[in-house]
mmCIF file of C-alpha atoms and ligand atoms in Angstrom:
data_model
loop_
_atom_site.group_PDB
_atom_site.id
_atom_site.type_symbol
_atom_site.label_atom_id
_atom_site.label_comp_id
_atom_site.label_asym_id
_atom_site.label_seq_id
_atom_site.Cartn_x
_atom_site.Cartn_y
_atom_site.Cartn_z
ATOM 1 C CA UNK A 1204 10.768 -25.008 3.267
ATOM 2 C CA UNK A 1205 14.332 -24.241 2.506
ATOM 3 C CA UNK A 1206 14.753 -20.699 1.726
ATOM 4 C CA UNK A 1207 14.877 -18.963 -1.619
ATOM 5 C CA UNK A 1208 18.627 -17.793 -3.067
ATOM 6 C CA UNK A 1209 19.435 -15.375 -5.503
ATOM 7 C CA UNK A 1210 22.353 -14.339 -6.856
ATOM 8 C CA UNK A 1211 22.526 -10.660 -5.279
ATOM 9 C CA UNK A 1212 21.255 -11.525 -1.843
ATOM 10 C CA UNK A 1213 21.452 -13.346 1.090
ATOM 11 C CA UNK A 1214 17.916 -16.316 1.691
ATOM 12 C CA UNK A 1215 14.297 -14.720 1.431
ATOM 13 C CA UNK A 1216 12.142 -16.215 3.544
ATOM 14 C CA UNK A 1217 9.195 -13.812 3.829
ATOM 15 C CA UNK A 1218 7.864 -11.586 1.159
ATOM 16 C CA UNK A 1219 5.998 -8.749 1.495
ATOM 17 C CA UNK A 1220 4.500 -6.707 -1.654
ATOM 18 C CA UNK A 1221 2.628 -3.793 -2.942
ATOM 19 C CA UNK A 1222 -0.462 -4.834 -4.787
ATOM 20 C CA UNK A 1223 -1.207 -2.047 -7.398
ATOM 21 C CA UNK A 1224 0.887 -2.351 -10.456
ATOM 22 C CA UNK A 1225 2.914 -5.342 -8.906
ATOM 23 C CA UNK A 1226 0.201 -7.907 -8.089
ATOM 24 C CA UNK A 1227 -2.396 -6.235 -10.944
ATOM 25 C CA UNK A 1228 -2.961 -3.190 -12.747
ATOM 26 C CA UNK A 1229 -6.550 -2.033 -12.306
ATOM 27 C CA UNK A 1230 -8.573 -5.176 -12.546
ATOM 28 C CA UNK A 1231 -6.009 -7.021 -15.160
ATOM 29 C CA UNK A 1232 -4.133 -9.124 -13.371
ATOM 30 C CA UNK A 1233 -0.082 -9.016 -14.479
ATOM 31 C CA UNK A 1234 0.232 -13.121 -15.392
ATOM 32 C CA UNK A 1235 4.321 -13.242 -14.406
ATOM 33 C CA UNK A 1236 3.315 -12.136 -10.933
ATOM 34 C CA UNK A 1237 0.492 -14.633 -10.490
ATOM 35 C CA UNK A 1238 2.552 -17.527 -11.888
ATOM 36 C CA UNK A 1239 5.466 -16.005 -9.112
ATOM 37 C CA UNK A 1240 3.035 -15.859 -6.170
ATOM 38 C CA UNK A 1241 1.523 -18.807 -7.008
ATOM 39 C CA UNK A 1242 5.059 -20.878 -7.177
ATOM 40 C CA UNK A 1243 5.768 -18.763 -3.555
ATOM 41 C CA UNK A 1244 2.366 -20.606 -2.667
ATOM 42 C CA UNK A 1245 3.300 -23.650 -3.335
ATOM 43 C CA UNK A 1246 6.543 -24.095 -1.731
ATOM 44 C CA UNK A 1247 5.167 -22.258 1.509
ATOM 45 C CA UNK A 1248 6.940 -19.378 1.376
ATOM 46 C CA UNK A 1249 5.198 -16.868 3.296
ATOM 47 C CA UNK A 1250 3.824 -13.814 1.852
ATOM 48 C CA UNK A 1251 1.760 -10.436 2.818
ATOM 49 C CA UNK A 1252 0.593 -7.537 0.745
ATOM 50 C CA UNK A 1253 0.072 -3.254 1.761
ATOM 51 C CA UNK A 1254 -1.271 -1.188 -0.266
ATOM 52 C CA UNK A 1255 -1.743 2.491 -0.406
ATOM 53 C CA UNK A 1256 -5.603 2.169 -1.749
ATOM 54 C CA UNK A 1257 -7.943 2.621 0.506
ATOM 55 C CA UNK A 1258 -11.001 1.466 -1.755
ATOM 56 C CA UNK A 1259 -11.434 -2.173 -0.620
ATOM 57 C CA UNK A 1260 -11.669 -4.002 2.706
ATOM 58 C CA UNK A 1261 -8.214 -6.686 3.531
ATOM 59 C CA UNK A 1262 -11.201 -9.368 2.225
ATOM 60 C CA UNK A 1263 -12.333 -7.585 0.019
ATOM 61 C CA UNK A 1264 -8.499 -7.130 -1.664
ATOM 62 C CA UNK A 1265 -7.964 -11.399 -0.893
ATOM 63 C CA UNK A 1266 -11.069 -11.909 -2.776
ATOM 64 C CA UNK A 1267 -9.807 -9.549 -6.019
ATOM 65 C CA UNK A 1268 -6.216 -11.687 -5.349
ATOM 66 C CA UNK A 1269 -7.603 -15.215 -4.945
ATOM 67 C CA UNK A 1270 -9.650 -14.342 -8.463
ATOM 68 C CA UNK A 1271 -7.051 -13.224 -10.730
ATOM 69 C CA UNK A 1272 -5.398 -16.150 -9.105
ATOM 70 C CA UNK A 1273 -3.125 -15.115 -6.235
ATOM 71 C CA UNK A 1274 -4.115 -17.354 -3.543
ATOM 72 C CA UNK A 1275 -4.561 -14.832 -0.363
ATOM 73 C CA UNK A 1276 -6.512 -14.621 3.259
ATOM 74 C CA UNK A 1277 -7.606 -11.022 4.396
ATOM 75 C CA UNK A 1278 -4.823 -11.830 7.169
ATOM 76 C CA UNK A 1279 -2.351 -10.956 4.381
ATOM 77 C CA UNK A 1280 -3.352 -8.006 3.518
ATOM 78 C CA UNK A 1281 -2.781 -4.503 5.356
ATOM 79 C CA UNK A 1282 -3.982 -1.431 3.562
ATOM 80 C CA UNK A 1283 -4.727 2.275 4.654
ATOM 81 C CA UNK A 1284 -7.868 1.901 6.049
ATOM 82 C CA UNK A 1285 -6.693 -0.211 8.961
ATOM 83 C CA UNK A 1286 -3.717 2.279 8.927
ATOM 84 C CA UNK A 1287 -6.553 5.191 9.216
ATOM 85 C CA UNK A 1288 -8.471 3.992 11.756
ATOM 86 C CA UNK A 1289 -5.479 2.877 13.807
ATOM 87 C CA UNK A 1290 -4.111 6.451 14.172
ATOM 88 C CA UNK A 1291 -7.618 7.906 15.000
ATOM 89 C CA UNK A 1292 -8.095 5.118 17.770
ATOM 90 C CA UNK A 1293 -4.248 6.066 19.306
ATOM 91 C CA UNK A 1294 -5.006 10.119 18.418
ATOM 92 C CA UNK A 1295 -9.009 10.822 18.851
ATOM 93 C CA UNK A 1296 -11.223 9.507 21.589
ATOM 94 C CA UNK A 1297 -14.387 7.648 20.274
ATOM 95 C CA UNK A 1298 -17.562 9.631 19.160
ATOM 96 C CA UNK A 1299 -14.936 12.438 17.745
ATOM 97 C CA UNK A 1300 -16.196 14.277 14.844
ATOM 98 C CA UNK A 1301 -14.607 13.415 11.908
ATOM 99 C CA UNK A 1302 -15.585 14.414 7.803
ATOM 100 C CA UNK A 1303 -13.845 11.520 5.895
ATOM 101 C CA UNK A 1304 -13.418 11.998 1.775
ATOM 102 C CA UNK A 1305 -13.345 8.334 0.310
ATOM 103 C CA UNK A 1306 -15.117 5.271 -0.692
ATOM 104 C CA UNK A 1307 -17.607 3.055 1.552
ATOM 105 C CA UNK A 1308 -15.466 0.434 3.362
ATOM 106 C CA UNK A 1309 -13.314 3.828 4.633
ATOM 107 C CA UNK A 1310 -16.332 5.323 5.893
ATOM 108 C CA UNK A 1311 -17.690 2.302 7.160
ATOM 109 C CA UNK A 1312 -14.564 1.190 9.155
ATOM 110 C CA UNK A 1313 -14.184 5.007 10.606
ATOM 111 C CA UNK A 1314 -17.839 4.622 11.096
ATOM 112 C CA UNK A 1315 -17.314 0.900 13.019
ATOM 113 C CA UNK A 1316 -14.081 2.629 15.032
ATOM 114 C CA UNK A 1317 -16.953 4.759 17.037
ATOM 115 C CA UNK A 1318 -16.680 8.287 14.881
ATOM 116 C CA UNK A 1319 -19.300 10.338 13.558
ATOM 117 C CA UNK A 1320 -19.049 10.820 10.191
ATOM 118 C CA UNK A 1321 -22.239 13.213 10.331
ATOM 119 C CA UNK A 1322 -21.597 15.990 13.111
ATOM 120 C CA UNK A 1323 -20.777 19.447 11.544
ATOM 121 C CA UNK A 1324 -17.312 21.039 12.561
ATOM 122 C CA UNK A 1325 -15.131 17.997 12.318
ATOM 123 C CA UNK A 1326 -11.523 17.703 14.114
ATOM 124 C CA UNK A 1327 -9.819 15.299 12.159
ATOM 125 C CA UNK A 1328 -10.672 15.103 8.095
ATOM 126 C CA UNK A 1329 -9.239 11.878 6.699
ATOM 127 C CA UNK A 1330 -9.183 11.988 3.203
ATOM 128 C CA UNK A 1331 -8.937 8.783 1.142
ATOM 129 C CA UNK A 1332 -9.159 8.037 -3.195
ATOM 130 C CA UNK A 1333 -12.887 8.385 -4.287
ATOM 131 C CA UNK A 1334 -14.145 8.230 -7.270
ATOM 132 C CA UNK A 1335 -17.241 10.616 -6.509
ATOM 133 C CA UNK A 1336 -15.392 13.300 -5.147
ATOM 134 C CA UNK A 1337 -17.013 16.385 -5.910
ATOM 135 C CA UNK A 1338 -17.395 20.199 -5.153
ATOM 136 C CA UNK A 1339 -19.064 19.912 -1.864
ATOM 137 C CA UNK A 1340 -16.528 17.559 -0.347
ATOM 138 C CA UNK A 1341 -13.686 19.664 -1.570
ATOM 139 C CA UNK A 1342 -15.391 22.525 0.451
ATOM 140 C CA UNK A 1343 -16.220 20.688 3.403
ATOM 141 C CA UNK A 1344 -13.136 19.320 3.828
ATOM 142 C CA UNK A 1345 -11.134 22.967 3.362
ATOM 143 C CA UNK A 1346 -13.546 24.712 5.592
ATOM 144 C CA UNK A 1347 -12.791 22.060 8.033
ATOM 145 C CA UNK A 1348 -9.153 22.786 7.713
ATOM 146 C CA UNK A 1349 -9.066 26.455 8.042
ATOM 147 C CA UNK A 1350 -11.541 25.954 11.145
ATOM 148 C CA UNK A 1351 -8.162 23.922 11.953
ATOM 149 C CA UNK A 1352 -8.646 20.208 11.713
ATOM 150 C CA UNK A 1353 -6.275 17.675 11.382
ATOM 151 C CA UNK A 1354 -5.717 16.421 8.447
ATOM 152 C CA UNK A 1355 -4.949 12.558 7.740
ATOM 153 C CA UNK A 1356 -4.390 11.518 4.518
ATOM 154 C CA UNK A 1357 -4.618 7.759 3.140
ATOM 155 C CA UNK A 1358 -1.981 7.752 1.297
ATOM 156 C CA UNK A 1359 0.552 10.712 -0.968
ATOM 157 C CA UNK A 1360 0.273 9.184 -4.658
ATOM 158 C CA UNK A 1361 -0.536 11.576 -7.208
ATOM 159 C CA UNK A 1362 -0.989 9.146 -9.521
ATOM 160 C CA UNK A 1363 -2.433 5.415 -9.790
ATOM 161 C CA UNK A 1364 -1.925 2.861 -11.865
ATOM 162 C CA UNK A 1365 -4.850 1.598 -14.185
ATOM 163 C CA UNK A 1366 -5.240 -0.926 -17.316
ATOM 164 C CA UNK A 1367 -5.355 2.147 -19.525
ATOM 165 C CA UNK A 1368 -2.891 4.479 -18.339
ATOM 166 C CA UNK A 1369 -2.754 6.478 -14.770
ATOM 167 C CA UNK A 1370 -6.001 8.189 -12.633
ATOM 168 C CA UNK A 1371 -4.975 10.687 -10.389
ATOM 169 C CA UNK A 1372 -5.087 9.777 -6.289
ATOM 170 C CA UNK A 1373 -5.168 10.929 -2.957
ATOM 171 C CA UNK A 1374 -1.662 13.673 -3.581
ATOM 172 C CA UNK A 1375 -4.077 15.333 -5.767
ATOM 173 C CA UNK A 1376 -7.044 15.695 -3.357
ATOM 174 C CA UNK A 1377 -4.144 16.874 -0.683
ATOM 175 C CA UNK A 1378 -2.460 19.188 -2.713
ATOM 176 C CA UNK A 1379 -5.571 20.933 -3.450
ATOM 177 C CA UNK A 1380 -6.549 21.048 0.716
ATOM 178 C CA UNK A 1381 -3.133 22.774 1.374
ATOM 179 C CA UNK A 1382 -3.370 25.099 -1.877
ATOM 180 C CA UNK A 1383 -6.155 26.706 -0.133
ATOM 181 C CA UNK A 1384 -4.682 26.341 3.525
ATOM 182 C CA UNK A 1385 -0.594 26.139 3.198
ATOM 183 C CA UNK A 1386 -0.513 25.982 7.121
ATOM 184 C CA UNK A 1387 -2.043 22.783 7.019
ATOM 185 C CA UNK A 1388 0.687 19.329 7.446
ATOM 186 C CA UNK A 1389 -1.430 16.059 6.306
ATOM 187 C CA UNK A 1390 -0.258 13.071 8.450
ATOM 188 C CA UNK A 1391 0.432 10.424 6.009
ATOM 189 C CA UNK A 1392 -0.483 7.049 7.346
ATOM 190 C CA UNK A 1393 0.352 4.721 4.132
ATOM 191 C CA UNK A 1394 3.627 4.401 2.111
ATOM 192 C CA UNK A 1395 6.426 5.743 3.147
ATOM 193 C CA UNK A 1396 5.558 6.137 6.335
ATOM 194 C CA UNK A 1397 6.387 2.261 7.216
ATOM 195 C CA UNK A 1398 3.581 1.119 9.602
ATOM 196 C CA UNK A 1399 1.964 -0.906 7.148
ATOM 197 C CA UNK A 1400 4.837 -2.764 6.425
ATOM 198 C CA UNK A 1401 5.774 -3.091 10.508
ATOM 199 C CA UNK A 1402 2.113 -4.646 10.370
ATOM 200 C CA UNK A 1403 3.046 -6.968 7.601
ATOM 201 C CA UNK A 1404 6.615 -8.007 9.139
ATOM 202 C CA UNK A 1405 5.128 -8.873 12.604
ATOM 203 C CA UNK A 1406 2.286 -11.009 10.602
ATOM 204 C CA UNK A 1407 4.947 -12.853 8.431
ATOM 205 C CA UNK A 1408 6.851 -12.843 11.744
ATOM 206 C CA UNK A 1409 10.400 -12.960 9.611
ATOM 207 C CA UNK A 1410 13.582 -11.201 10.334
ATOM 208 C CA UNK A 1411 13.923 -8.150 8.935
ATOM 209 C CA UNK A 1412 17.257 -9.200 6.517
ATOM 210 C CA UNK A 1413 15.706 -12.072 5.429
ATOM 211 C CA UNK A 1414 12.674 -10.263 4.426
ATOM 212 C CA UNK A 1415 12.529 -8.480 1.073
ATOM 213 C CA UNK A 1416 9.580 -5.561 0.085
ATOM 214 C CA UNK A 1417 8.469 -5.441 -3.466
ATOM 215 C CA UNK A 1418 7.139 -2.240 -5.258
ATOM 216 C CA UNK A 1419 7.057 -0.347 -8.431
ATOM 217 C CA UNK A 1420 7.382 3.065 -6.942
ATOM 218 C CA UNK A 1421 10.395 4.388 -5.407
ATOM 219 C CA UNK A 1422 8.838 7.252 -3.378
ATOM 220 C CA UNK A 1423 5.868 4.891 -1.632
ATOM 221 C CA UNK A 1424 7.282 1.150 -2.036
ATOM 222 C CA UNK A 1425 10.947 1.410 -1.819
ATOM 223 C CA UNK A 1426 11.359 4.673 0.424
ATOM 224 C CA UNK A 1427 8.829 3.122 2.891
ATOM 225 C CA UNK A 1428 11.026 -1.093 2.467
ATOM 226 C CA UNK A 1429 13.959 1.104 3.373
ATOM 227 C CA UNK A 1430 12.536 3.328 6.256
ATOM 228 C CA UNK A 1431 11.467 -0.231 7.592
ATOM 229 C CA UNK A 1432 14.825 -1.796 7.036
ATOM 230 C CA UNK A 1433 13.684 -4.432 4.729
ATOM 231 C CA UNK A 1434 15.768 -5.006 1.361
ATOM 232 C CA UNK A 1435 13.790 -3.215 -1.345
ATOM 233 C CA UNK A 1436 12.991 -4.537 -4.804
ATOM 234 C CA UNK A 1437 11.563 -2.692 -7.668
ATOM 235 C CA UNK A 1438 9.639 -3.817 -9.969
ATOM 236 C CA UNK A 1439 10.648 -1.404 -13.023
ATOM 237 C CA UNK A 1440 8.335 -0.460 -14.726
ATOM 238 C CA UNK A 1441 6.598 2.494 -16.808
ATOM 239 C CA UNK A 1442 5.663 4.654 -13.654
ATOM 240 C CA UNK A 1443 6.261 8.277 -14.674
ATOM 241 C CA UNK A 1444 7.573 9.812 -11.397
ATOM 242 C CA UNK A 1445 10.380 7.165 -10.346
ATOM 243 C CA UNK A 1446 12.973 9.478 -11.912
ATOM 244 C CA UNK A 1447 11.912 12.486 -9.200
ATOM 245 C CA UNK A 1448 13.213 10.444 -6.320
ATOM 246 C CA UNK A 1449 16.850 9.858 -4.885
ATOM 247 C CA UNK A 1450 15.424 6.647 -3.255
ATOM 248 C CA UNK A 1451 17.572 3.753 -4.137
ATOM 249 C CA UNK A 1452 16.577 0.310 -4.390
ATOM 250 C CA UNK A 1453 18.506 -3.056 -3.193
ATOM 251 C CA UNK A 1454 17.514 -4.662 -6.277
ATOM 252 C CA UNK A 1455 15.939 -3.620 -9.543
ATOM 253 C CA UNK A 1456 13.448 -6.800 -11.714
ATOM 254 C CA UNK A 1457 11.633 -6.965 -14.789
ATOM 255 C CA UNK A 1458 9.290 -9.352 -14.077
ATOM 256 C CA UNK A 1459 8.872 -10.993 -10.129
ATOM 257 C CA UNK A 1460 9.927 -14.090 -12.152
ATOM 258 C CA UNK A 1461 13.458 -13.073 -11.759
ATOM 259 C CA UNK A 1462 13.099 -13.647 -7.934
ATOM 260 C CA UNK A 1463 12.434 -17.445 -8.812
ATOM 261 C CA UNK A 1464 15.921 -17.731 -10.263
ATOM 262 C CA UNK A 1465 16.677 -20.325 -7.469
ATOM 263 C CA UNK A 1466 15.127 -23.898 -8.483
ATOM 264 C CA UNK A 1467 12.244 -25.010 -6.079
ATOM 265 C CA UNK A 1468 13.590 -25.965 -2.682
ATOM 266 C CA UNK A 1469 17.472 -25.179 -4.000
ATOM 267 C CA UNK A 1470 19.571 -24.178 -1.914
ATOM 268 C CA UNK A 1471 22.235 -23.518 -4.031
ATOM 269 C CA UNK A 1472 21.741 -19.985 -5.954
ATOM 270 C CA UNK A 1473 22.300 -20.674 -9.493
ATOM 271 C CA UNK A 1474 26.052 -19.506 -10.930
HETATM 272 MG MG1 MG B 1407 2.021 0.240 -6.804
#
């Protein structure tokens, strides 16, 4: 396909995007950016999605896309669980113990990458957004750190994005871990750190310049685009804590729409 122009930038020819609050909010999906991804369907321009959220398998994410209407393969899709499991495999030997705070396809894919999820005194705690967390894995997870474990956190939103308003995340559950031990660092493995999207560039397999990464936060989506050396877009939209950043988008959109300002196969970028 001949690639898309706009009026700012130089061709796009690969696209990679966050999926919470750009894709869908919750479980409602946002109808400009299916009819957008959709078009970029159509006219085979190549696409791939990270996300922070560590809730959901890569198939099980294609299978939420592909019903609100996004057509998507688990290929496309790179979250923090692979991101997770990755650094343990590079960090940790197999059969390591590890106490992991999350939901069940994070514990099964730690579980799958050889560690035990079960053994008391963990070395690595990996904690992850779930919606169960309660008292006893708070406790476990601090005693674990002040026995001096490593900490890996999913991702650092405070916040996430839902149909009704904002849930708090994994910053939250972190925060409280180094409240009680300050000497603790996390390692971050999602956004901003920019592995995920390095994963997502060499599946796309696109230059970098001709490559653009869409978000709607500054501090995950458009500090971790620029980190990667990918033009940034932001999708603008209510998120509370973009104002708290001095991370600076290529390009600022209302609606992913505005990327389609370039007819079908055009290669002329309208005037
Ligand atoms: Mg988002």
């Amino acid at each position: 396909m001949q690639a898309l122009k706009t009026r700012e930038f130089p061709p796009i020819r690969g696209i990679i995007s966050d999926l919470d609050g750009v894709a869908y909010r919750g479980d409602t999906a946002i109808p400009s950016s299916v009819r957008a991804f959709r078009t970029w369907h159509e006219q085979g321009m190549p696409y791939a999605f990270v996300t922070n959220n560590s809730t959901k398998s890569a198939a099980q994410f294609a299978a939420k896309l592909t019903g609100i209407g996004i057509p998507a393969e688990p290929e496309q899709v790179f979250n923090t669980i692979s991101a997770a499991t990755a650094l343990l495999a590079r960090r940790w030997p197999q059969g390591t113990p590890v106490f992991a705070i999350g939901e069940q396809p994070l514990l099964a894919a730690i579980e799958a990458a050889g560690y035990d999820l079960n053994a008391a005194d963990p070395e690595v705690v990996v904690l992850g957004f779930d919606s169960t967390l309660d008292y006893a894995k708070l406790r476990t997870a601090i005693r674990a750190a002040l026995a001096g474990a490593t900490i890996i956190a999913t991702n650092p939103d405070v916040l996430t994005p839902v149909h009704d308003g904002y849930d708090p995340c994994v910053g939250v559950l972190t925060a409280a871990v180094i409240a009680a031990v300050p000497s603790v660092t996390p390692t971050v493995v999602g956004k901003p750190h920019p592995f995920l999207i390095e994963q997502a560039l060499e599946y796309l397999g696109t230059a970098k310049h001709e490559t653009i990464m869409i978000g709607d936060q500054l501090a995950t989506d458009i500090a971790a685009g620029n980190a990667a050396g990918l033009r940034s877009i932001l999708l603008a939209s209510d998120v509370p804590f973009n104002l708290a950043t001095d991370v600076i988008p290529h390009r600022v959109i209302s609606t992913l729409l505005d990327l389609l300002d370039a007819a079908p196969g055009s290669a002329v970028p309208p005037s």
